[in-house]
Amino acid sequence: MKIIITENQLKFINEALGVPENILDAAEVLFDIVSNNIKSINRKENEYEFSGELDFELGGKKKIVIDSYELHVEVEELDGYNGEVMIASMGMAQSFNFDRKVMMKRIEPSSTAEVSITYGVSEEWEPHELYDTLMKERVLHLSSIAHELKHKYDKQAKELDLIGRDAEYTATQRRSTFGIPVIDHKFFRYMYYTSIAENLVRTTEIASKLKSKNITKSQFKEFLEGNRVYKELLEIKNFTFDNLIEGMREQMNRVDALLDHIGEDPEGMSENEKIDMVLNLVYVNLVNIRMSTFIEMISDKGDSVRDFLMQLAGRVPSFLKDEDEEKKMDKLRDKFFNYVTKFKDNPTQFFKDECEKFNYVSTKMLKKISKLYALAKDDDEVNESIINWELHQQLLEKKYGKRKIETEIKFKKK
């Protein structure tokens, strides 16, 4: 029996599955514009800028309008790299301020899609390779544009939100590297992948590929099982705390090197003692980067007069202080500090809890993604027709330098 779904019903299904109305079509239009801009590049530079007009209205009940775009292309030459041009990351900026009156982040409304693309290249790269690389995996990169549009939609559609989640999300990408693959390339990547911000966009990303490839209902199972996001979520679902520990045991030479790096002597330690010390070290550094990110996000960096007077006086002048407001800020800061240091006396439990969270979140997302079956075309209707995590981390280190590995929590309650 064939079930007929009306256009309005399809829109409702899209929204329920986390795919806002018009977003897939908008992503295709924006991708074509971006690709044409990049195709026009004919000289070697480190950066390129493009801009123009758009006419998008995304979403059903919650609508946002996008009437222009700005494209920033960055090309990073990698020391000692001789491979093909690669895309390290795509992003879409969205500004916000911390509103001290309500102690929450407030999104600054913007109708401009600010797209950024970062390439990693060898010294011998040629301009045409930027376009060739983008188009070689068109479906993947189109879905990344849809992914970024969904990020913008989520942020813009919610004017006020808690700041802590943003601090955690950003800190996961800024954290130190420890030279142990199971920590750097699995545990932290899984933390990023299962964050709330990333989970909100996954269905849109996969729906974009579904649409681009004209997948039918009979092809859906094979499509899903071969999808990069789906496979990653399965990998995360099956990752356990025991896998984390075993991955460290298999790399004890790297564990020893890390301990030696921070001035500890691993010679007299058992494997378990070394692992416990490394877990504590990773936890301490994560606490510190989360706290510093949080403090940065709630600072008065947007108040130029206040900043100028602080530079002169070395502190906030008393006549600019609001005592009640400062007390609220201290209370908010301490609340976040208590949250991120919850496991300071038992860091191992933090890692156990995170691994359990990986399983819970990935299982939930796998179920949600499987419901995209409803958006696959009926077989008789069809006409034929964060990207590289390791590279992105490498470019961050090149741009900002390696973060110092810290051995103790440097923040204290007020």
Short mmCIF file of N, CA and C in Angstrom, two decimals, residues 199 203 233 237 357-371:
data_model
loop_
_atom_site.label_atom_id
_atom_site.label_comp_id
_atom_site.label_asym_id
_atom_site.label_seq_id
_atom_site.Cartn_x
_atom_site.Cartn_y
_atom_site.Cartn_z
N ASN A 199 24.90 17.44 18.02
CA ASN A 199 23.77 16.53 17.83
C ASN A 199 22.57 17.21 17.18
N THR A 203 21.06 15.38 11.93
CA THR A 203 20.01 14.93 11.01
C THR A 203 19.98 15.79 9.74
N LEU A 233 28.97 7.27 14.89
CA LEU A 233 28.10 7.12 16.05
C LEU A 233 28.09 5.67 16.55
N LYS A 237 29.17 4.52 20.18
CA LYS A 237 28.25 3.71 20.98
C LYS A 237 28.96 2.51 21.60
N LYS A 357 27.97 8.29 28.88
CA LYS A 357 27.24 9.32 28.14
C LYS A 357 27.41 9.12 26.64
N PHE A 358 28.61 8.75 26.21
CA PHE A 358 28.84 8.47 24.79
C PHE A 358 27.82 7.45 24.30
N ASN A 359 27.66 6.38 25.07
CA ASN A 359 26.75 5.30 24.69
C ASN A 359 25.30 5.80 24.62
N TYR A 360 24.89 6.54 25.64
CA TYR A 360 23.50 7.02 25.72
C TYR A 360 23.19 7.97 24.56
N VAL A 361 24.06 8.97 24.36
CA VAL A 361 23.80 9.99 23.34
C VAL A 361 23.85 9.40 21.94
N SER A 362 24.85 8.55 21.67
CA SER A 362 24.98 7.98 20.33
C SER A 362 23.82 7.04 20.01
N THR A 363 23.36 6.27 21.00
CA THR A 363 22.20 5.40 20.79
C THR A 363 20.97 6.21 20.44
N LYS A 364 20.76 7.30 21.17
CA LYS A 364 19.62 8.18 20.91
C LYS A 364 19.70 8.79 19.52
N MET A 365 20.91 9.22 19.11
CA MET A 365 21.08 9.84 17.80
C MET A 365 20.92 8.82 16.67
N LEU A 366 21.38 7.61 16.88
CA LEU A 366 21.22 6.57 15.86
C LEU A 366 19.74 6.29 15.60
N LYS A 367 18.96 6.28 16.66
CA LYS A 367 17.51 6.08 16.50
C LYS A 367 16.88 7.23 15.74
N LYS A 368 17.31 8.45 16.07
CA LYS A 368 16.74 9.63 15.41
C LYS A 368 17.12 9.66 13.93
N ILE A 369 18.37 9.34 13.64
CA ILE A 369 18.84 9.34 12.26
C ILE A 369 18.11 8.29 11.43
N SER A 370 17.81 7.14 12.04
CA SER A 370 17.11 6.07 11.31
C SER A 370 15.72 6.52 10.87
N LYS A 371 15.15 7.49 11.58
CA LYS A 371 13.81 7.99 11.22
C LYS A 371 13.83 8.86 9.97
#
